[in-house]
Coordinates of C-alpha atoms and ligand atoms in Angstrom, one line a residue:
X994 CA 26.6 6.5 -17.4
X995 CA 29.6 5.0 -18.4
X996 CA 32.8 7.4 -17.6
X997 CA 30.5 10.3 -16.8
X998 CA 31.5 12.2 -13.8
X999 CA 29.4 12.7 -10.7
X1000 CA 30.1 15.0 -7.9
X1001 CA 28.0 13.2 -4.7
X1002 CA 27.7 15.7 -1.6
X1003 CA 26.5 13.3 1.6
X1004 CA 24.8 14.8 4.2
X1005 CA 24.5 13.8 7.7
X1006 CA 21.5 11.8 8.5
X1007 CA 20.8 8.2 9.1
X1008 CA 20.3 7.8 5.7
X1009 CA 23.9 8.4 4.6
X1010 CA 24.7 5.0 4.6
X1011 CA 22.5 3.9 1.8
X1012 CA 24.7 7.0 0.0
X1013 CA 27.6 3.8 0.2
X1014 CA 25.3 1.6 -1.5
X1015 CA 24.5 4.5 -4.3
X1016 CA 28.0 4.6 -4.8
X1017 CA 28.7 1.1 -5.2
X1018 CA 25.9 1.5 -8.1
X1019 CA 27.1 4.3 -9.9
X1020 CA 30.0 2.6 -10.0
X1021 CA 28.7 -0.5 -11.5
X1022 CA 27.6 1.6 -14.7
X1023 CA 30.8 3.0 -15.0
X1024 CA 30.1 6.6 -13.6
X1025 CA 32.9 8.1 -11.9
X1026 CA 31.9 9.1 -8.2
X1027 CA 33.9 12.2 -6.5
X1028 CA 32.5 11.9 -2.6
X1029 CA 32.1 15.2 -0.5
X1030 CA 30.8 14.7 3.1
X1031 CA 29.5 17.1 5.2
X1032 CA 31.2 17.1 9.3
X1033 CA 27.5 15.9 9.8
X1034 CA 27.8 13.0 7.6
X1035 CA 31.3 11.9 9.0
X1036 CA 28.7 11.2 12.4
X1037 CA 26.9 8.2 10.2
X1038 CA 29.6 6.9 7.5
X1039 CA 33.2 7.0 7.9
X1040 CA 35.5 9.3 5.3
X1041 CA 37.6 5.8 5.0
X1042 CA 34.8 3.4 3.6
X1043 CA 33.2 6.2 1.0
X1044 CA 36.5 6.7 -0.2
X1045 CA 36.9 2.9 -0.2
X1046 CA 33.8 2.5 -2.4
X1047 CA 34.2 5.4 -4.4
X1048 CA 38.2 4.7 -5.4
X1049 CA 38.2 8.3 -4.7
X1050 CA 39.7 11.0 -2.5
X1051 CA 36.8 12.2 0.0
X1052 CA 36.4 16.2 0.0
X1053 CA 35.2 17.2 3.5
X1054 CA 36.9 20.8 4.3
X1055 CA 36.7 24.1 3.1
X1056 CA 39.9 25.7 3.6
X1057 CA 42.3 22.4 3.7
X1058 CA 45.7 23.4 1.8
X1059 CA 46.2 20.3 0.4
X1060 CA 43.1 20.2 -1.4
X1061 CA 43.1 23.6 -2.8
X1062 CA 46.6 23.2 -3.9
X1063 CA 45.5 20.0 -5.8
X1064 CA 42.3 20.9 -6.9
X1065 CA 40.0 24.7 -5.7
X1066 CA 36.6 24.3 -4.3
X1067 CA 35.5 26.1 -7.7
X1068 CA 36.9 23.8 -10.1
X1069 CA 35.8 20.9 -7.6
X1070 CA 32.3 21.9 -8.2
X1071 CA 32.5 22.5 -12.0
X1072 CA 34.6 19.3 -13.3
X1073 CA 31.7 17.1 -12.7
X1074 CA 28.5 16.3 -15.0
X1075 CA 26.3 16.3 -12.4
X1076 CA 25.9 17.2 -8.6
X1077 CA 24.0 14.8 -6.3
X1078 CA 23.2 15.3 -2.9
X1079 CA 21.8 12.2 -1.0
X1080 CA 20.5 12.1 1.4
X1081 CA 20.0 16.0 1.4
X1082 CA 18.9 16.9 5.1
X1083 CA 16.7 20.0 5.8
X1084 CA 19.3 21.9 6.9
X1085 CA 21.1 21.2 3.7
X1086 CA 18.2 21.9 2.1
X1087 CA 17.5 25.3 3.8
X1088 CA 21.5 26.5 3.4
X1089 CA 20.8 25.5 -0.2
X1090 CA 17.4 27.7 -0.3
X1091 CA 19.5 30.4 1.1
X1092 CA 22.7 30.5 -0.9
X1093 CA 24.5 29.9 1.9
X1094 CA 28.2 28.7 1.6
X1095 CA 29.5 28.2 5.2
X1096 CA 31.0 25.0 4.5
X1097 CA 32.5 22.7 1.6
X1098 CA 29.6 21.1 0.3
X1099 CA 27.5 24.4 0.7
X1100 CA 29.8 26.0 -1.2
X1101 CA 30.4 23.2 -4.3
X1102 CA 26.7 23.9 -4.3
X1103 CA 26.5 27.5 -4.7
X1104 CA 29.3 27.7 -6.8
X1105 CA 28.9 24.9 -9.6
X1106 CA 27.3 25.7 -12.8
X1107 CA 26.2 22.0 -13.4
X1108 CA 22.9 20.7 -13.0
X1109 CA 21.8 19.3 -9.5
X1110 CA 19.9 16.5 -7.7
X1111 CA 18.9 16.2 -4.4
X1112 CA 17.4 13.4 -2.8
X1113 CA 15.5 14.3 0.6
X1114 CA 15.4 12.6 3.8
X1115 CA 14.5 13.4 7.2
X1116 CA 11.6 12.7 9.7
X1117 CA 8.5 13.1 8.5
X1118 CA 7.5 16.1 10.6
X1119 CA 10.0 18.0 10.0
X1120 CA 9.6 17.4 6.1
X1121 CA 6.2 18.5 6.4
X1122 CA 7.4 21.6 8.2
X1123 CA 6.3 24.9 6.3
X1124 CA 10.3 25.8 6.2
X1125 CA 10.8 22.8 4.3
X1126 CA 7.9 22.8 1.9
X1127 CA 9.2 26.9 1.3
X1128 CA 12.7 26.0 0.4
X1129 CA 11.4 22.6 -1.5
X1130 CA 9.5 25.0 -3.3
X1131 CA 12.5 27.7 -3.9
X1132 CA 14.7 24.6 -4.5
X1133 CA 12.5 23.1 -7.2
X1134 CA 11.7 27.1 -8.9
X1135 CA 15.8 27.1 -9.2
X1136 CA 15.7 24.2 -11.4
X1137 CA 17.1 21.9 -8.8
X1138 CA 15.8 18.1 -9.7
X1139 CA 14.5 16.1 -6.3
X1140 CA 14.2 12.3 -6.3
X1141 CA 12.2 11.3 -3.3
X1142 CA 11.0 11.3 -0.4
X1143 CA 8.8 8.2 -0.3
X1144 CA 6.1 7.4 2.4
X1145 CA 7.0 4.4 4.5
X1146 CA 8.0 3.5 7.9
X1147 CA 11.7 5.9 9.4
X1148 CA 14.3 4.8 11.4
X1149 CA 12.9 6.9 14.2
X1150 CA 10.0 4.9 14.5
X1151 CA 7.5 7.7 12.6
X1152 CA 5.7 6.8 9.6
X1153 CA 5.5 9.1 7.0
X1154 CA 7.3 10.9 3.7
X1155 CA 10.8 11.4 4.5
X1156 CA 12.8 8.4 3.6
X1157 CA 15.0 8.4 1.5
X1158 CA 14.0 7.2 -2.4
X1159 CA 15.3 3.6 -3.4
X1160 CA 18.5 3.4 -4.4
X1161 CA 18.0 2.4 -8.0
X1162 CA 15.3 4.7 -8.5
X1163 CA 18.0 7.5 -7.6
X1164 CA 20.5 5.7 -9.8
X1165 CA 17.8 6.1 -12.1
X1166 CA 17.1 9.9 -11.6
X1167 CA 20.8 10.2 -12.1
X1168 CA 20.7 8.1 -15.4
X1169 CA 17.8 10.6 -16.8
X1170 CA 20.1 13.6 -15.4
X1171 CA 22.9 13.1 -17.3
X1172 CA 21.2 11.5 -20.3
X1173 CA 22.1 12.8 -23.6
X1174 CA 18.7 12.6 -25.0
X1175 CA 16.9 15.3 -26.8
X1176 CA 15.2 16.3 -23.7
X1177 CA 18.3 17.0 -21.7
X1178 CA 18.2 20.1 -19.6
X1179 CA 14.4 20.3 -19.7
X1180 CA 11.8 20.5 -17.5
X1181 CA 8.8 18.7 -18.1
X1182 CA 5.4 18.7 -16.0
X1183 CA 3.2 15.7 -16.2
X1184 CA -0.4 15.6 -14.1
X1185 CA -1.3 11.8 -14.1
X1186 CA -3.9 9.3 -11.9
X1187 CA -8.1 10.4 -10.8
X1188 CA -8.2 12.7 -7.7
X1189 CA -10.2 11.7 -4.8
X1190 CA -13.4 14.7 -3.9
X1191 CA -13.9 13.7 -0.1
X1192 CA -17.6 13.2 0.8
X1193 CA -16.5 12.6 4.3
X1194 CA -13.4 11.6 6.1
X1195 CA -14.1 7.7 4.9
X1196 CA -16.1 8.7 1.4
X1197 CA -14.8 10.3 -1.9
X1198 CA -16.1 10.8 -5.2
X1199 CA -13.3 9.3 -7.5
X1200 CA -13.0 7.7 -11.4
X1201 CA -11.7 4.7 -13.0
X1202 CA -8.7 6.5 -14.0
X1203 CA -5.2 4.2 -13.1
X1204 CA -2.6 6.2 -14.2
X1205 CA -1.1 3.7 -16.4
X1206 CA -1.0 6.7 -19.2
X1207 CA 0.1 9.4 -17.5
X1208 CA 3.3 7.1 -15.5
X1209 CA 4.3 5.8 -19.1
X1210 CA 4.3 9.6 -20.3
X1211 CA 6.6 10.5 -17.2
X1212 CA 9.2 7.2 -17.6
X1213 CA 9.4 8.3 -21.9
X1214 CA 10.0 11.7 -20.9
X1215 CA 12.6 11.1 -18.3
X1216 CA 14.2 8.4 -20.6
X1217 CA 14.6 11.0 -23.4
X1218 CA 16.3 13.4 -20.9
X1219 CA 14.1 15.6 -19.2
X1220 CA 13.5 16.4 -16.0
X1221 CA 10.3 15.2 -14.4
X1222 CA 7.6 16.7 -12.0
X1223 CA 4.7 14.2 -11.5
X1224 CA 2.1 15.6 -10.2
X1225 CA -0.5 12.3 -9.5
X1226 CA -3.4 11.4 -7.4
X1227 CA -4.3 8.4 -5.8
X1228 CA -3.6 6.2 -9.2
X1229 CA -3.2 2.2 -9.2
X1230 CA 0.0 2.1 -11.1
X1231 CA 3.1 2.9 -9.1
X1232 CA 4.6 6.4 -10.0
X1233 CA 8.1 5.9 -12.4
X1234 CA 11.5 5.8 -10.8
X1235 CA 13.7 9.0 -11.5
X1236 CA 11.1 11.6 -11.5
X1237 CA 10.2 14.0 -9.0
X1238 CA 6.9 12.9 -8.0
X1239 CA 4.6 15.2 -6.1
X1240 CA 1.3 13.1 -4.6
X1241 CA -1.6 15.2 -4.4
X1242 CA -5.9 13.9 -3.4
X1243 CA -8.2 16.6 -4.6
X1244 CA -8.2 18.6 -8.0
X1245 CA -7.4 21.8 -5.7
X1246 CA -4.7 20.3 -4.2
X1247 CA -3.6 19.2 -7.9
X1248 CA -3.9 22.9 -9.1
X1249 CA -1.8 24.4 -6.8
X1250 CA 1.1 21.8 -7.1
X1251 CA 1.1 22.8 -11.2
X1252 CA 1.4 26.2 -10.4
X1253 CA 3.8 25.3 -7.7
X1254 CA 6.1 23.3 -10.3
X1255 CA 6.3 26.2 -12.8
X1256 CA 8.2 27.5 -14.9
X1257 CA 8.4 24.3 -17.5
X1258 CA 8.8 23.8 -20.9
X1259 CA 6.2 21.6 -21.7
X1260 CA 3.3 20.7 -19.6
X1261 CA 1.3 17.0 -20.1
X1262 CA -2.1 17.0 -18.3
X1263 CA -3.2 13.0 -18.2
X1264 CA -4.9 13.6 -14.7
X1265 CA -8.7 12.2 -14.8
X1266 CA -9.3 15.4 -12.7
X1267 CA -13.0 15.8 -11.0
X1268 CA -15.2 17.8 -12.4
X1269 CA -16.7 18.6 -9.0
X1270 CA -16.0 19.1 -5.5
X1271 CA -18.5 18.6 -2.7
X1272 CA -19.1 22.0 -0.5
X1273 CA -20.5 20.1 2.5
X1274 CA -18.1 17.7 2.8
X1275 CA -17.5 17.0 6.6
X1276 CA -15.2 16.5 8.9
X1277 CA -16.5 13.7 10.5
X1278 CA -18.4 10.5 9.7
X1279 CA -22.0 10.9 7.6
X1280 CA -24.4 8.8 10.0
X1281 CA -27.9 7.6 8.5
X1282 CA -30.5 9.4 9.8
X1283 CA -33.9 8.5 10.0
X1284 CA -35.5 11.5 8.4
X1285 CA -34.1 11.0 4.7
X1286 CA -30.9 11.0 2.7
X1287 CA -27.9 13.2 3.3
X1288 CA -27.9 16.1 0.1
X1289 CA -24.4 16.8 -1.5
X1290 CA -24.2 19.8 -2.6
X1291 CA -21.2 20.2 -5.6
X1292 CA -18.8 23.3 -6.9
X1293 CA -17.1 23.6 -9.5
X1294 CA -13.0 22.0 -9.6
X1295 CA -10.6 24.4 -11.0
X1296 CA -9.9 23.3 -14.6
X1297 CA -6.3 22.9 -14.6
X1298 CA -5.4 22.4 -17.8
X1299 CA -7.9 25.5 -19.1
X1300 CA -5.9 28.0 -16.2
X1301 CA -2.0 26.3 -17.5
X1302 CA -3.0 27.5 -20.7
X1303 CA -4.0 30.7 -20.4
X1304 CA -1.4 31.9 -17.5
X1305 CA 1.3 34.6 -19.3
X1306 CA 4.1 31.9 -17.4
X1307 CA 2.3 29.1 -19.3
X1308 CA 4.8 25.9 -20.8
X1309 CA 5.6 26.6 -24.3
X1310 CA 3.8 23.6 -25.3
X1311 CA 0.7 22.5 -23.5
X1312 CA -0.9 19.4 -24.2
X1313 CA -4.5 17.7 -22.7
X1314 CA -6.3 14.9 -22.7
X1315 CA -9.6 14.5 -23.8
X1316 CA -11.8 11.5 -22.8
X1317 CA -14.8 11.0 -24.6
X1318 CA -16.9 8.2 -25.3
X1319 CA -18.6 9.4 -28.6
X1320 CA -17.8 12.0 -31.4
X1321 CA -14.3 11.9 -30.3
X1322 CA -12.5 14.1 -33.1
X1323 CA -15.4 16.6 -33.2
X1324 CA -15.6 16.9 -28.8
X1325 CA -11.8 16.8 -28.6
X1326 CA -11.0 19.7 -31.6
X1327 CA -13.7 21.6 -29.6
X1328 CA -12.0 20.6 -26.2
X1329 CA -8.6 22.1 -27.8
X1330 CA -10.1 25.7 -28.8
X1331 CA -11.7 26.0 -25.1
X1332 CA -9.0 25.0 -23.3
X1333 CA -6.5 26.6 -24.9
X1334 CA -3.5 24.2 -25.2
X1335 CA -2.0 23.6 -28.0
X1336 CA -2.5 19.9 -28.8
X1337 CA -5.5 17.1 -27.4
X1338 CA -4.4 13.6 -27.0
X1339 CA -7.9 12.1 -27.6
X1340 CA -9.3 8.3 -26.9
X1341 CA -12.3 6.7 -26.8
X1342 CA -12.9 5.3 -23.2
X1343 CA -16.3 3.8 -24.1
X1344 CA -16.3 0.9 -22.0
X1345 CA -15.8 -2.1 -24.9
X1346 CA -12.8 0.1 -25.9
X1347 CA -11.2 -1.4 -23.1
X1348 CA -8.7 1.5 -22.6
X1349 CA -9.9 3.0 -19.5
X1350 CA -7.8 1.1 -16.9
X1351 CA -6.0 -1.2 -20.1
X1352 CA -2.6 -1.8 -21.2
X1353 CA -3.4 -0.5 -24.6
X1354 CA -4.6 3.2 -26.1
X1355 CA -5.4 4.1 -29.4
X1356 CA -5.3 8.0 -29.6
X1357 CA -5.7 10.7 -32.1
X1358 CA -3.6 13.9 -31.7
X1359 CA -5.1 17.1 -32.6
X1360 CA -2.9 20.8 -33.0
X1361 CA -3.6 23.4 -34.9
X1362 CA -2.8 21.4 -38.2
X1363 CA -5.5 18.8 -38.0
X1364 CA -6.1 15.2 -36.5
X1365 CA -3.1 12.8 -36.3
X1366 CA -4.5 9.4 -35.6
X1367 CA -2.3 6.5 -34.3
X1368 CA -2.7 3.0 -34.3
X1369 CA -3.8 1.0 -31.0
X1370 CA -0.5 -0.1 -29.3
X1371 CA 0.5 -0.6 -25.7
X1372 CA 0.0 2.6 -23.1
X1373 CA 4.3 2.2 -23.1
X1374 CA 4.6 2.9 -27.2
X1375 CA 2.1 5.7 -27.0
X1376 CA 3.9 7.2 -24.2
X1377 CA 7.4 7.0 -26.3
X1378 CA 5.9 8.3 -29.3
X1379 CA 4.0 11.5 -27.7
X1380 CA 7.6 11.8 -25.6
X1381 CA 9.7 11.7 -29.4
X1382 CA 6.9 14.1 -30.3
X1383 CA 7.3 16.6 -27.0
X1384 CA 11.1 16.5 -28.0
X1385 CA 10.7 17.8 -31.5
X1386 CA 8.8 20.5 -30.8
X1387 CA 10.8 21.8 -28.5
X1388 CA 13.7 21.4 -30.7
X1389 CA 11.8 23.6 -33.6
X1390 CA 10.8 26.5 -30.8
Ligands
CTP2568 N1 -8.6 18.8 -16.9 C1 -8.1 19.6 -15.9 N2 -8.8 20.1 -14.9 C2 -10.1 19.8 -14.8 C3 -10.7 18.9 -15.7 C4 -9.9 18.4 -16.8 O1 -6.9 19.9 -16.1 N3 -10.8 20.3 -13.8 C5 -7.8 18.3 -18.0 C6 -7.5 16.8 -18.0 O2 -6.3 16.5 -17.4 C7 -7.4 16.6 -19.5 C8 -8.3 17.6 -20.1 O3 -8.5 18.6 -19.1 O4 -6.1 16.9 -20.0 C9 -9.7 17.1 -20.5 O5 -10.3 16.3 -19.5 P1 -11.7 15.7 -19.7 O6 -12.2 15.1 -18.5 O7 -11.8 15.0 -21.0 O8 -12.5 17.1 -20.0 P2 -13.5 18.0 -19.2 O9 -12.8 19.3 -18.9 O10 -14.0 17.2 -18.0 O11 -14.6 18.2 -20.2 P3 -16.0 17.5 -20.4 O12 -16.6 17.2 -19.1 O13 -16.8 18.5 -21.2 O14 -15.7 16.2 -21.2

């Protein structure tokens, strides 16, 4: 980050005063921090201690002389390497959605040709809100990177998504944002973790899949430059910092969030995904009954990875997973040709393989050229080399 130049727009919410301890960070790795605040922020940090922190002039209006004589709103927004907002409110959020530019900070957005980050946070209700999800949706289809929100308990007393992401995983996001990698400026969609098939509210059907694979994928990818959408289920292994995770349950929920993340360039399914919902799922608690045992009755899951491929939108380079726990080449080549994507990352998850739920993998990669196999090394040195991989293929396209 050292001597790269961030342009941080702070909007008003309770969370704007962790945006003094994110400056104090950026800082630390040398980044340059230009502060805007919005009049809502000025009600939760004062224009005197972000300027403090920063060793910068604060921006905070539109049409102030001064300003525009030293330096236009237009060449404000553009002399930066990267925009961050944090905390980005909803109403930020939906003037951003919008295009609107009825304010400084609106307007740096709407007017800068560099790429952007926005961290969320707000009450949990109103980041559930179906505004919110439509303009997180039309934020995320303009290319717009989000860090965050993460679940936990709010200032408000709620407990929910909507606070605001750590700090250093933000510093993180940032780091990946203006990373010089061969990844930089793309967008990269990675499914990862098992999804859960409820039975009843209490039961689910569910695999032994931790996510270890897919969330070393996602940190390798972000650390070569690219932006991240991780899409997981309910996995073990915490998601990576810096990537913009989305946490989904079933395989339908999982579908829809892929299709929701599009367009990408390249598209990594490592989600264990169900094979099989159950239709009679109920809302409330199975009981046992005296006269037998309760009869689930399945359907088939979407396959995710089979609809990605074959969608005219799809990722230029598509890339599954294939499980198997005997005749791997020979199941995964044939798992390629019916699900259309262009390479299979194939292991052997028979149970003294150790792999399922290890720290290790040993994989063979199949594409249209034949079987590549690798040597067994740690889920983290996989990861980097399929990342390295990713990255020149997307450089020959
Ligand atoms: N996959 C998917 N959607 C599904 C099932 C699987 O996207 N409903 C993806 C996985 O993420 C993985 C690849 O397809 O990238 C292969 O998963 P795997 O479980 O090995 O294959 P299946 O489709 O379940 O095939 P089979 O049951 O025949 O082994």
């Amino acid at each position: 980050m050292q001597g790269r130049r961030i342009l941080l727009i702070v909007g008003g919410g309770i969370a704007a005063f962790k945006a003094l301890d994110l400056i104090r960070r950026l800082r630390d790795h040398g980044a340059t921090v230009t502060p805007v605040l919005t009049r809502a922020a000025e009600a939760f940090v004062t224009p005197l201690s972000v300027s403090a922190l920063a060793a910068s002039k604060v921006y905070r209006d539109l049409f102030d002389l001064t300003d525009e004589a030293e330096m236009g709103h237009i060449e404000l927004s553009r002399a930066a390497d990267l925009v961050v907002v944090a905390p980005a409110t909803a109403n930020l959020m939906g003037k951003m959605a919008q295009g609107l530019a009825d304010d400084l900070a609106t307007t740096l957005l709407i007017a800068t040709d560099k790429p952007v980050l926005i961290a969320p946070a707000m009450n949990v209700r109103m980041w559930e809100h179906p505004a919110t999800v439509r303009n997180l949706a039309t934020l995320r289809g303009d290319g717009i990177g989000v860090i965050g929100p993460v679940e936990g308990a709010m200032a408000c007393g709620e407990y929910g998504y909507g606070r605001f992401a750590e700090v250093p995983d933000i510093v993180a996001a940032i780091a990946a944002g203006l990373s010089d990698g061969p990844l930089r400026g793309r967008h990269v969609l990675v499914t990862s973790g098992p999804t859960h098939e409820p039975i009843d509210p209490v039961r689910y059907i569910a695999n032994r899949s931790s996510g270890a694979q897919g969330t070393a994928i996602a940190a390798a990818l972000r650390d070569l430059g690219a932006r991240v959408t991780f899409v997981s289920g309910p996995a073990d292994v915490a998601p990576p910092g810096g990537v913009d995770v989305v946490a989904v349950t079933t395989a339908r929920q999982m579908a829809d969030a892929v299709v929701t993340a599009l367009p990408a360039d390249a598209a990594v399914m490592a989600a264990a995904v169900a094979d099989w919902h159950v239709v009679n799922a109920t809302d409330s608690k199975m009981k046992k009954t005296a006269g037998g045992l309760p009869e689930l009755r399945f359907a088939e899951n979407p396959d995710i990875l089979a609809d990605l491929s074959r969608r005219a939108d799809r990722p230029r380079l598509v890339v599954g997973f294939a499980a198997e726990t005997d005749d791997v080449i020979a199941h995964a080549t044939a798992k390629r040709a019916r699900k259309g994507c262009d390479w299979i990352v194939a292991n052997d998850v028979s149970p003294a393989t150790g792999i399922m739920g290890g720290a290790e993998n040993a994989v063979t990669v199949i594409d249209a050229n034949g079987a590549e196999a690798w040597p067994r090394m740690s889920k983290a040195d996989t990861a980097r080399r399929l990342a390295r991989r990713i990255a020149d293929a997307l450089a020959d396209g």
